[in-house]
């Protein structure tokens, strides 16, 4: 494996103080990881360098056709000082699945993991330790050929930046209100919905703005063909607890395969709670919310962790869930996942990876 060169900053920035709210995605650490790709050398020159602006030609393909992949994961400092990554292998695997869909060359898994560990170790002092905080890790690849024709780029940059973060939602762990979108769609099977790429998120903005204006935190998407089946929320996968069974939309090609989604499913199964990954229609959601059979609803995501949903709105109908309180199972999943992430609870084999 290629050695990662490290160039440390000579001008370290001031770190956020203990009472800084760490608004998601606003503060960046002192260093970043960069690696280049060209057809002759493959992925080469892996390095950690001071965090700095990129110098790119305005003709770079990423600016025009959006050939890019991104990921999101977090590093935590355990009570005993160990630095832990949560299931980084799942993010690496998904990154390369996205890369294949987006015609981006795959990144060797060993270099990817080493890059994550190295840059996190260099900026370890930036990992916040207050409850509900973590160091968010954002790996991404951009297409850098200066070319305006439509084809896959021949050159790329793989970059990892780090950001100390608090809760994703302003409301923290309080229930969020979610708008079920009936006008726009996010993705269709065969498209890029299951890849983690900017295009899926720009597609969500118009309805997110609409939902925000109405006082809703995020949008819940319906499938793009029938406009009937539940898919996912803007930055989370979605779960319902209906009559004691946990139901979440099956991965159907247009839904993002979330790492926290997979973790929540595995935990529920370990606890003996029935889990169904299947199609769930908006009609079933409305019916069970109205009848009270829907006991809980929550979203899962790296940024959002586990987020209770207190109200769903579809057209003019507002459906309160769990009396706008966090449900018992939602809380248990949140406590367990964050406990594992912080090294306080022993998780399944391989879920915690120490950065040494
Ligand atoms: C994450 O949860 O890491 C995500 O990528 C969601 C994001 C768009 C904030």
mmCIF file of C-alpha atoms and ligand atoms in Angstrom:
data_model
loop_
_atom_site.group_PDB
_atom_site.id
_atom_site.type_symbol
_atom_site.label_atom_id
_atom_site.label_comp_id
_atom_site.label_asym_id
_atom_site.label_seq_id
_atom_site.Cartn_x
_atom_site.Cartn_y
_atom_site.Cartn_z
ATOM 1 C CA UNK A 1 0.000 0.000 0.000
ATOM 2 C CA UNK A 2 1.198 3.509 -0.754
ATOM 3 C CA UNK A 3 2.450 5.527 2.216
ATOM 4 C CA UNK A 4 0.454 8.558 3.166
ATOM 5 C CA UNK A 5 2.626 11.654 3.306
ATOM 6 C CA UNK A 6 1.784 14.104 6.095
ATOM 7 C CA UNK A 7 2.337 17.843 5.875
ATOM 8 C CA UNK A 8 1.228 19.548 9.076
ATOM 9 C CA UNK A 9 -0.131 23.066 9.232
ATOM 10 C CA UNK A 10 2.109 25.769 10.617
ATOM 11 C CA UNK A 11 -0.915 27.928 11.432
ATOM 12 C CA UNK A 12 -3.364 25.841 13.479
ATOM 13 C CA UNK A 13 -6.817 27.386 13.836
ATOM 14 C CA UNK A 14 -8.518 28.105 17.126
ATOM 15 C CA UNK A 15 -10.730 25.175 18.087
ATOM 16 C CA UNK A 16 -14.373 25.775 18.981
ATOM 17 C CA UNK A 17 -14.938 26.312 22.698
ATOM 18 C CA UNK A 18 -17.010 24.044 24.957
ATOM 19 C CA UNK A 19 -20.115 26.196 24.592
ATOM 20 C CA UNK A 20 -19.967 26.417 20.788
ATOM 21 C CA UNK A 21 -23.204 24.778 19.524
ATOM 22 C CA UNK A 22 -21.254 23.125 16.651
ATOM 23 C CA UNK A 23 -23.917 23.822 14.049
ATOM 24 C CA UNK A 24 -23.710 20.932 11.584
ATOM 25 C CA UNK A 25 -21.155 21.349 8.811
ATOM 26 C CA UNK A 26 -19.929 24.850 9.593
ATOM 27 C CA UNK A 27 -16.470 24.360 11.167
ATOM 28 C CA UNK A 28 -13.562 22.539 9.532
ATOM 29 C CA UNK A 29 -10.390 21.181 11.076
ATOM 30 C CA UNK A 30 -6.753 21.973 10.326
ATOM 31 C CA UNK A 31 -6.063 19.222 7.789
ATOM 32 C CA UNK A 32 -7.540 17.328 4.866
ATOM 33 C CA UNK A 33 -6.653 14.193 2.961
ATOM 34 C CA UNK A 34 -6.115 14.358 -0.807
ATOM 35 C CA UNK A 35 -5.312 11.695 -3.406
ATOM 36 C CA UNK A 36 -5.274 12.064 -7.194
ATOM 37 C CA UNK A 37 -6.309 9.743 -9.997
ATOM 38 C CA UNK A 38 -5.188 9.605 -13.609
ATOM 39 C CA UNK A 39 -5.256 6.781 -16.078
ATOM 40 C CA UNK A 40 -1.497 6.278 -16.095
ATOM 41 C CA UNK A 41 -0.925 6.208 -12.330
ATOM 42 C CA UNK A 42 -4.287 5.134 -10.953
ATOM 43 C CA UNK A 43 -4.954 6.509 -7.450
ATOM 44 C CA UNK A 44 -1.673 8.027 -6.326
ATOM 45 C CA UNK A 45 0.069 10.527 -4.066
ATOM 46 C CA UNK A 46 -2.052 10.063 -0.926
ATOM 47 C CA UNK A 47 -1.342 12.920 1.454
ATOM 48 C CA UNK A 48 -2.604 14.790 4.477
ATOM 49 C CA UNK A 49 -2.115 18.522 3.999
ATOM 50 C CA UNK A 50 -3.319 21.706 5.698
ATOM 51 C CA UNK A 51 -7.027 22.405 5.065
ATOM 52 C CA UNK A 52 -7.074 24.831 2.155
ATOM 53 C CA UNK A 53 -9.077 26.005 -0.869
ATOM 54 C CA UNK A 54 -8.919 23.913 -4.036
ATOM 55 C CA UNK A 55 -7.577 25.449 -7.220
ATOM 56 C CA UNK A 56 -9.563 24.027 -10.131
ATOM 57 C CA UNK A 57 -10.210 25.047 -13.692
ATOM 58 C CA UNK A 58 -13.751 26.377 -14.174
ATOM 59 C CA UNK A 59 -14.098 23.822 -16.969
ATOM 60 C CA UNK A 60 -13.704 20.880 -14.540
ATOM 61 C CA UNK A 61 -16.338 18.290 -15.334
ATOM 62 C CA UNK A 62 -17.694 18.135 -11.792
ATOM 63 C CA UNK A 63 -19.002 21.696 -12.132
ATOM 64 C CA UNK A 64 -21.002 20.911 -15.235
ATOM 65 C CA UNK A 65 -22.256 17.362 -15.062
ATOM 66 C CA UNK A 66 -22.010 16.612 -11.360
ATOM 67 C CA UNK A 67 -19.758 13.554 -11.567
ATOM 68 C CA UNK A 68 -19.054 13.230 -7.849
ATOM 69 C CA UNK A 69 -19.528 10.820 -4.977
ATOM 70 C CA UNK A 70 -19.627 11.630 -1.274
ATOM 71 C CA UNK A 71 -19.859 9.766 1.992
ATOM 72 C CA UNK A 72 -20.497 10.619 5.623
ATOM 73 C CA UNK A 73 -19.269 8.912 8.777
ATOM 74 C CA UNK A 74 -18.208 9.943 12.243
ATOM 75 C CA UNK A 75 -15.286 9.598 14.675
ATOM 76 C CA UNK A 76 -15.830 9.621 18.432
ATOM 77 C CA UNK A 77 -13.601 9.891 21.474
ATOM 78 C CA UNK A 78 -14.420 7.168 23.997
ATOM 79 C CA UNK A 79 -14.324 7.876 27.741
ATOM 80 C CA UNK A 80 -10.974 6.055 27.952
ATOM 81 C CA UNK A 81 -9.521 8.276 25.208
ATOM 82 C CA UNK A 82 -9.705 5.747 22.357
ATOM 83 C CA UNK A 83 -10.710 7.170 18.986
ATOM 84 C CA UNK A 84 -13.439 5.093 17.362
ATOM 85 C CA UNK A 85 -14.899 4.973 13.867
ATOM 86 C CA UNK A 86 -18.367 3.451 13.463
ATOM 87 C CA UNK A 87 -18.542 0.736 10.757
ATOM 88 C CA UNK A 88 -16.195 2.499 8.285
ATOM 89 C CA UNK A 89 -16.109 -0.659 6.146
ATOM 90 C CA UNK A 90 -19.789 -0.095 5.298
ATOM 91 C CA UNK A 91 -19.098 3.450 4.093
ATOM 92 C CA UNK A 92 -16.112 2.315 2.054
ATOM 93 C CA UNK A 93 -18.160 -0.452 0.447
ATOM 94 C CA UNK A 94 -21.005 1.958 -0.324
ATOM 95 C CA UNK A 95 -18.580 4.579 -1.681
ATOM 96 C CA UNK A 96 -17.283 2.102 -4.206
ATOM 97 C CA UNK A 97 -20.812 1.003 -5.090
ATOM 98 C CA UNK A 98 -21.633 4.654 -5.757
ATOM 99 C CA UNK A 99 -18.369 5.020 -7.692
ATOM 100 C CA UNK A 100 -19.297 2.124 -9.987
ATOM 101 C CA UNK A 101 -22.699 3.657 -10.718
ATOM 102 C CA UNK A 102 -21.125 7.056 -11.388
ATOM 103 C CA UNK A 103 -18.251 5.758 -13.592
ATOM 104 C CA UNK A 104 -15.675 6.889 -11.019
ATOM 105 C CA UNK A 105 -12.693 4.567 -10.515
ATOM 106 C CA UNK A 106 -12.991 2.521 -7.330
ATOM 107 C CA UNK A 107 -10.767 3.452 -4.407
ATOM 108 C CA UNK A 108 -8.719 0.573 -2.947
ATOM 109 C CA UNK A 109 -10.370 -0.280 0.378
ATOM 110 C CA UNK A 110 -7.120 -0.475 2.333
ATOM 111 C CA UNK A 111 -5.994 2.999 1.235
ATOM 112 C CA UNK A 112 -9.458 4.410 1.943
ATOM 113 C CA UNK A 113 -9.446 3.057 5.516
ATOM 114 C CA UNK A 114 -5.870 4.162 6.115
ATOM 115 C CA UNK A 115 -6.724 7.637 4.786
ATOM 116 C CA UNK A 116 -9.656 7.922 7.220
ATOM 117 C CA UNK A 117 -7.541 6.808 10.156
ATOM 118 C CA UNK A 118 -4.562 9.005 9.262
ATOM 119 C CA UNK A 119 -6.433 12.270 8.803
ATOM 120 C CA UNK A 120 -8.562 11.655 11.912
ATOM 121 C CA UNK A 121 -5.417 10.910 13.922
ATOM 122 C CA UNK A 122 -3.710 14.085 12.731
ATOM 123 C CA UNK A 123 -6.765 16.151 13.783
ATOM 124 C CA UNK A 124 -7.686 14.042 16.838
ATOM 125 C CA UNK A 125 -7.694 17.109 19.078
ATOM 126 C CA UNK A 126 -10.677 18.389 17.096
ATOM 127 C CA UNK A 127 -12.957 15.509 18.139
ATOM 128 C CA UNK A 128 -15.576 17.086 20.400
ATOM 129 C CA UNK A 129 -16.626 15.188 23.505
ATOM 130 C CA UNK A 130 -19.834 16.857 24.705
ATOM 131 C CA UNK A 131 -22.914 14.582 24.576
ATOM 132 C CA UNK A 132 -24.450 14.559 21.104
ATOM 133 C CA UNK A 133 -21.275 15.728 19.339
ATOM 134 C CA UNK A 134 -18.785 13.934 17.069
ATOM 135 C CA UNK A 135 -16.224 14.569 14.366
ATOM 136 C CA UNK A 136 -18.109 14.281 11.073
ATOM 137 C CA UNK A 137 -15.978 12.867 8.259
ATOM 138 C CA UNK A 138 -16.845 13.816 4.699
ATOM 139 C CA UNK A 139 -14.959 11.819 2.023
ATOM 140 C CA UNK A 140 -15.740 12.798 -1.576
ATOM 141 C CA UNK A 141 -14.492 12.366 -5.130
ATOM 142 C CA UNK A 142 -14.747 14.980 -7.878
ATOM 143 C CA UNK A 143 -14.176 14.731 -11.629
ATOM 144 C CA UNK A 144 -11.420 17.149 -12.633
ATOM 145 C CA UNK A 145 -10.933 16.887 -16.403
ATOM 146 C CA UNK A 146 -11.141 20.383 -17.916
ATOM 147 C CA UNK A 147 -13.659 19.294 -20.579
ATOM 148 C CA UNK A 148 -17.203 20.164 -21.565
ATOM 149 C CA UNK A 149 -18.166 17.013 -23.465
ATOM 150 C CA UNK A 150 -20.329 14.499 -21.662
ATOM 151 C CA UNK A 151 -18.303 11.395 -20.772
ATOM 152 C CA UNK A 152 -16.618 10.051 -17.632
ATOM 153 C CA UNK A 153 -13.635 12.134 -16.565
ATOM 154 C CA UNK A 154 -10.126 10.664 -16.867
ATOM 155 C CA UNK A 155 -8.873 12.459 -13.737
ATOM 156 C CA UNK A 156 -10.264 12.760 -10.215
ATOM 157 C CA UNK A 157 -9.480 13.992 -6.742
ATOM 158 C CA UNK A 158 -10.420 12.060 -3.611
ATOM 159 C CA UNK A 159 -10.622 14.375 -0.606
ATOM 160 C CA UNK A 160 -11.559 13.884 3.042
ATOM 161 C CA UNK A 161 -12.506 16.848 5.202
ATOM 162 C CA UNK A 162 -13.464 16.817 8.889
ATOM 163 C CA UNK A 163 -15.989 18.862 10.810
ATOM 164 C CA UNK A 164 -16.788 18.845 14.546
ATOM 165 C CA UNK A 165 -20.585 18.665 14.740
ATOM 166 C CA UNK A 166 -23.511 18.727 17.123
ATOM 167 C CA UNK A 167 -27.031 17.562 16.287
ATOM 168 C CA UNK A 168 -28.069 17.670 12.606
ATOM 169 C CA UNK A 169 -31.482 19.148 13.393
ATOM 170 C CA UNK A 170 -31.919 22.383 15.310
ATOM 171 C CA UNK A 171 -34.364 20.483 17.519
ATOM 172 C CA UNK A 172 -31.649 18.029 18.671
ATOM 173 C CA UNK A 173 -33.295 14.791 19.808
ATOM 174 C CA UNK A 174 -36.745 16.395 19.966
ATOM 175 C CA UNK A 175 -39.205 14.968 17.428
ATOM 176 C CA UNK A 176 -39.072 16.489 13.949
ATOM 177 C CA UNK A 177 -42.012 17.310 11.687
ATOM 178 C CA UNK A 178 -41.852 15.687 8.272
ATOM 179 C CA UNK A 179 -43.665 16.656 5.068
ATOM 180 C CA UNK A 180 -44.704 13.804 2.769
ATOM 181 C CA UNK A 181 -44.018 15.159 -0.720
ATOM 182 C CA UNK A 182 -46.653 14.662 -3.400
ATOM 183 C CA UNK A 183 -45.386 17.009 -6.109
ATOM 184 C CA UNK A 184 -41.702 16.283 -6.741
ATOM 185 C CA UNK A 185 -39.840 12.962 -6.626
ATOM 186 C CA UNK A 186 -36.240 12.281 -5.585
ATOM 187 C CA UNK A 187 -35.269 9.252 -7.646
ATOM 188 C CA UNK A 188 -36.544 6.316 -9.657
ATOM 189 C CA UNK A 189 -35.293 2.744 -9.886
ATOM 190 C CA UNK A 190 -32.542 2.583 -12.505
ATOM 191 C CA UNK A 191 -31.524 6.168 -11.747
ATOM 192 C CA UNK A 192 -28.922 7.240 -9.177
ATOM 193 C CA UNK A 193 -31.108 7.144 -6.049
ATOM 194 C CA UNK A 194 -29.078 4.477 -4.302
ATOM 195 C CA UNK A 195 -25.760 6.202 -5.019
ATOM 196 C CA UNK A 196 -24.505 8.832 -2.603
ATOM 197 C CA UNK A 197 -24.037 11.753 -4.946
ATOM 198 C CA UNK A 198 -24.884 15.438 -4.987
ATOM 199 C CA UNK A 199 -27.484 15.059 -7.741
ATOM 200 C CA UNK A 200 -29.879 13.315 -5.380
ATOM 201 C CA UNK A 201 -29.637 16.157 -2.923
ATOM 202 C CA UNK A 202 -30.039 19.012 -5.394
ATOM 203 C CA UNK A 203 -33.151 17.181 -6.640
ATOM 204 C CA UNK A 204 -34.533 17.508 -3.126
ATOM 205 C CA UNK A 205 -34.040 21.232 -2.625
ATOM 206 C CA UNK A 206 -37.218 22.650 -4.152
ATOM 207 C CA UNK A 207 -39.467 20.549 -1.976
ATOM 208 C CA UNK A 208 -37.239 21.015 1.059
ATOM 209 C CA UNK A 209 -37.654 24.786 0.702
ATOM 210 C CA UNK A 210 -41.422 24.336 0.379
ATOM 211 C CA UNK A 211 -41.529 22.086 3.460
ATOM 212 C CA UNK A 212 -39.345 24.482 5.491
ATOM 213 C CA UNK A 213 -41.610 27.389 4.620
ATOM 214 C CA UNK A 214 -44.479 25.405 6.098
ATOM 215 C CA UNK A 215 -42.505 24.655 9.298
ATOM 216 C CA UNK A 216 -41.359 21.120 8.449
ATOM 217 C CA UNK A 217 -37.786 19.924 9.011
ATOM 218 C CA UNK A 218 -37.542 17.564 6.039
ATOM 219 C CA UNK A 219 -39.334 15.873 3.191
ATOM 220 C CA UNK A 220 -40.412 12.234 3.048
ATOM 221 C CA UNK A 221 -40.256 11.001 -0.521
ATOM 222 C CA UNK A 222 -42.719 8.745 -2.282
ATOM 223 C CA UNK A 223 -41.609 6.455 -5.105
ATOM 224 C CA UNK A 224 -41.268 8.112 -8.490
ATOM 225 C CA UNK A 225 -43.432 5.654 -10.450
ATOM 226 C CA UNK A 226 -46.636 5.086 -8.485
ATOM 227 C CA UNK A 227 -46.235 8.111 -6.192
ATOM 228 C CA UNK A 228 -47.561 5.817 -3.540
ATOM 229 C CA UNK A 229 -44.832 3.945 -1.689
ATOM 230 C CA UNK A 230 -42.642 5.459 1.037
ATOM 231 C CA UNK A 231 -38.937 5.798 0.104
ATOM 232 C CA UNK A 232 -36.740 7.909 2.403
ATOM 233 C CA UNK A 233 -36.384 11.293 4.084
ATOM 234 C CA UNK A 234 -34.001 14.007 2.832
ATOM 235 C CA UNK A 235 -31.050 13.013 5.029
ATOM 236 C CA UNK A 236 -32.350 9.810 6.645
ATOM 237 C CA UNK A 237 -33.937 6.428 6.073
ATOM 238 C CA UNK A 238 -37.362 6.046 7.655
ATOM 239 C CA UNK A 239 -38.809 3.482 10.066
ATOM 240 C CA UNK A 240 -42.305 2.900 11.463
ATOM 241 C CA UNK A 241 -43.296 0.762 14.433
ATOM 242 C CA UNK A 242 -46.743 -0.572 13.663
ATOM 243 C CA UNK A 243 -48.481 -2.960 16.066
ATOM 244 C CA UNK A 244 -45.138 -4.021 17.533
ATOM 245 C CA UNK A 245 -43.463 -4.653 14.161
ATOM 246 C CA UNK A 246 -40.722 -2.431 12.804
ATOM 247 C CA UNK A 247 -41.370 -1.627 9.144
ATOM 248 C CA UNK A 248 -38.964 0.131 6.797
ATOM 249 C CA UNK A 249 -39.008 0.424 3.007
ATOM 250 C CA UNK A 250 -37.050 -2.380 1.330
ATOM 251 C CA UNK A 251 -33.946 -1.300 -0.609
ATOM 252 C CA UNK A 252 -35.417 -1.175 -4.087
ATOM 253 C CA UNK A 253 -32.750 0.519 -6.173
ATOM 254 C CA UNK A 254 -33.874 4.090 -5.549
ATOM 255 C CA UNK A 255 -33.307 4.240 -1.773
ATOM 256 C CA UNK A 256 -29.972 5.002 -0.121
ATOM 257 C CA UNK A 257 -28.676 1.935 1.759
ATOM 258 C CA UNK A 258 -27.960 3.687 5.059
ATOM 259 C CA UNK A 259 -25.346 2.386 7.502
ATOM 260 C CA UNK A 260 -27.439 3.507 10.486
ATOM 261 C CA UNK A 261 -30.483 1.915 8.803
ATOM 262 C CA UNK A 262 -28.661 -1.405 8.644
ATOM 263 C CA UNK A 263 -27.486 -1.020 12.250
ATOM 264 C CA UNK A 264 -31.021 -0.288 13.530
ATOM 265 C CA UNK A 265 -32.388 -3.332 11.673
ATOM 266 C CA UNK A 266 -29.671 -5.593 13.066
ATOM 267 C CA UNK A 267 -30.232 -4.350 16.637
ATOM 268 C CA UNK A 268 -34.024 -4.844 16.459
ATOM 269 C CA UNK A 269 -33.520 -8.378 15.145
ATOM 270 C CA UNK A 270 -31.009 -9.110 17.941
ATOM 271 C CA UNK A 271 -33.594 -7.905 20.467
ATOM 272 C CA UNK A 272 -36.236 -10.220 19.006
ATOM 273 C CA UNK A 273 -38.357 -7.395 17.594
ATOM 274 C CA UNK A 274 -39.960 -8.365 14.262
ATOM 275 C CA UNK A 275 -38.617 -6.312 11.349
ATOM 276 C CA UNK A 276 -40.175 -6.109 7.903
ATOM 277 C CA UNK A 277 -38.265 -4.576 4.997
ATOM 278 C CA UNK A 278 -41.053 -4.159 2.483
ATOM 279 C CA UNK A 279 -43.102 -1.757 0.435
ATOM 280 C CA UNK A 280 -45.206 0.483 2.643
ATOM 281 C CA UNK A 281 -47.748 2.763 1.045
ATOM 282 C CA UNK A 282 -48.627 6.261 2.152
ATOM 283 C CA UNK A 283 -52.218 4.984 2.593
ATOM 284 C CA UNK A 284 -50.999 2.427 5.145
ATOM 285 C CA UNK A 285 -49.026 5.129 6.934
ATOM 286 C CA UNK A 286 -52.081 7.410 7.117
ATOM 287 C CA UNK A 287 -54.410 4.597 8.161
ATOM 288 C CA UNK A 288 -52.140 3.293 10.935
ATOM 289 C CA UNK A 289 -51.248 6.791 12.144
ATOM 290 C CA UNK A 290 -54.952 7.652 12.411
ATOM 291 C CA UNK A 291 -55.927 4.407 14.104
ATOM 292 C CA UNK A 292 -53.085 4.641 16.614
ATOM 293 C CA UNK A 293 -51.554 1.375 15.358
ATOM 294 C CA UNK A 294 -48.463 3.359 14.397
ATOM 295 C CA UNK A 295 -46.665 3.502 17.695
ATOM 296 C CA UNK A 296 -43.458 5.190 16.588
ATOM 297 C CA UNK A 297 -41.794 6.719 13.564
ATOM 298 C CA UNK A 298 -38.113 7.624 13.341
ATOM 299 C CA UNK A 299 -35.380 8.383 10.845
ATOM 300 C CA UNK A 300 -31.823 7.050 10.775
ATOM 301 C CA UNK A 301 -28.707 8.570 9.226
ATOM 302 C CA UNK A 302 -25.076 9.267 10.022
ATOM 303 C CA UNK A 303 -25.637 12.974 10.459
ATOM 304 C CA UNK A 304 -29.052 12.648 12.125
ATOM 305 C CA UNK A 305 -28.180 9.425 14.069
ATOM 306 C CA UNK A 306 -31.704 8.371 15.162
ATOM 307 C CA UNK A 307 -34.300 11.065 14.977
ATOM 308 C CA UNK A 308 -37.882 10.732 16.249
ATOM 309 C CA UNK A 309 -40.675 11.951 13.994
ATOM 310 C CA UNK A 310 -43.453 13.745 15.899
ATOM 311 C CA UNK A 311 -45.705 14.698 13.009
ATOM 312 C CA UNK A 312 -46.247 13.608 9.422
ATOM 313 C CA UNK A 313 -48.125 15.790 6.999
ATOM 314 C CA UNK A 314 -49.621 14.590 3.736
ATOM 315 C CA UNK A 315 -51.561 17.068 1.606
ATOM 316 C CA UNK A 316 -53.715 18.890 4.169
ATOM 317 C CA UNK A 317 -53.681 16.169 6.747
ATOM 318 C CA UNK A 318 -51.456 16.435 9.833
ATOM 319 C CA UNK A 319 -50.782 13.194 11.700
ATOM 320 C CA UNK A 320 -49.254 13.405 15.188
ATOM 321 C CA UNK A 321 -47.077 10.395 16.100
ATOM 322 C CA UNK A 322 -46.352 9.183 19.665
ATOM 323 C CA UNK A 323 -47.953 12.380 21.021
ATOM 324 C CA UNK A 324 -44.933 14.225 19.672
ATOM 325 C CA UNK A 325 -42.656 12.380 22.119
ATOM 326 C CA UNK A 326 -39.670 10.148 21.462
ATOM 327 C CA UNK A 327 -40.897 6.528 21.458
ATOM 328 C CA UNK A 328 -39.427 3.830 23.688
ATOM 329 C CA UNK A 329 -37.881 1.833 20.843
ATOM 330 C CA UNK A 330 -36.520 4.978 19.141
ATOM 331 C CA UNK A 331 -34.827 5.940 22.402
ATOM 332 C CA UNK A 332 -33.440 2.407 22.859
ATOM 333 C CA UNK A 333 -31.971 2.347 19.373
ATOM 334 C CA UNK A 334 -30.525 5.841 19.832
ATOM 335 C CA UNK A 335 -28.993 4.965 23.207
ATOM 336 C CA UNK A 336 -27.541 1.703 21.903
ATOM 337 C CA UNK A 337 -26.070 3.087 18.697
ATOM 338 C CA UNK A 338 -24.555 6.118 20.414
ATOM 339 C CA UNK A 339 -23.364 3.864 23.266
ATOM 340 C CA UNK A 340 -21.550 1.644 20.760
ATOM 341 C CA UNK A 341 -20.164 4.662 18.918
ATOM 342 C CA UNK A 342 -18.748 6.029 22.174
ATOM 343 C CA UNK A 343 -17.310 2.675 23.224
ATOM 344 C CA UNK A 344 -19.644 2.407 26.250
ATOM 345 C CA UNK A 345 -21.541 -0.598 24.900
ATOM 346 C CA UNK A 346 -19.968 -3.583 23.173
ATOM 347 C CA UNK A 347 -21.486 -3.730 19.685
ATOM 348 C CA UNK A 348 -21.506 -6.572 17.191
ATOM 349 C CA UNK A 349 -18.119 -7.654 15.867
ATOM 350 C CA UNK A 350 -16.468 -5.032 13.659
ATOM 351 C CA UNK A 351 -18.817 -2.123 14.392
ATOM 352 C CA UNK A 352 -16.147 -0.131 16.266
ATOM 353 C CA UNK A 353 -12.810 0.425 14.564
ATOM 354 C CA UNK A 354 -10.121 2.007 16.675
ATOM 355 C CA UNK A 355 -7.845 4.665 15.215
ATOM 356 C CA UNK A 356 -4.412 4.034 16.695
HETATM 357 C C1 LIG B 1 -25.137 11.714 6.360
HETATM 358 O O1 LIG B 1 -25.993 11.381 7.166
HETATM 359 O O2 LIG B 1 -23.939 11.549 6.548
HETATM 360 C C2 LIG B 1 -25.504 12.346 5.121
HETATM 361 O O3 LIG B 1 -24.774 12.225 4.197
HETATM 362 C C3 LIG B 1 -26.683 13.166 5.063
HETATM 363 C C4 LIG B 1 -26.279 14.497 4.632
HETATM 364 C C5 LIG B 1 -26.796 14.844 3.329
HETATM 365 C C6 LIG B 1 -26.179 15.528 5.654
#
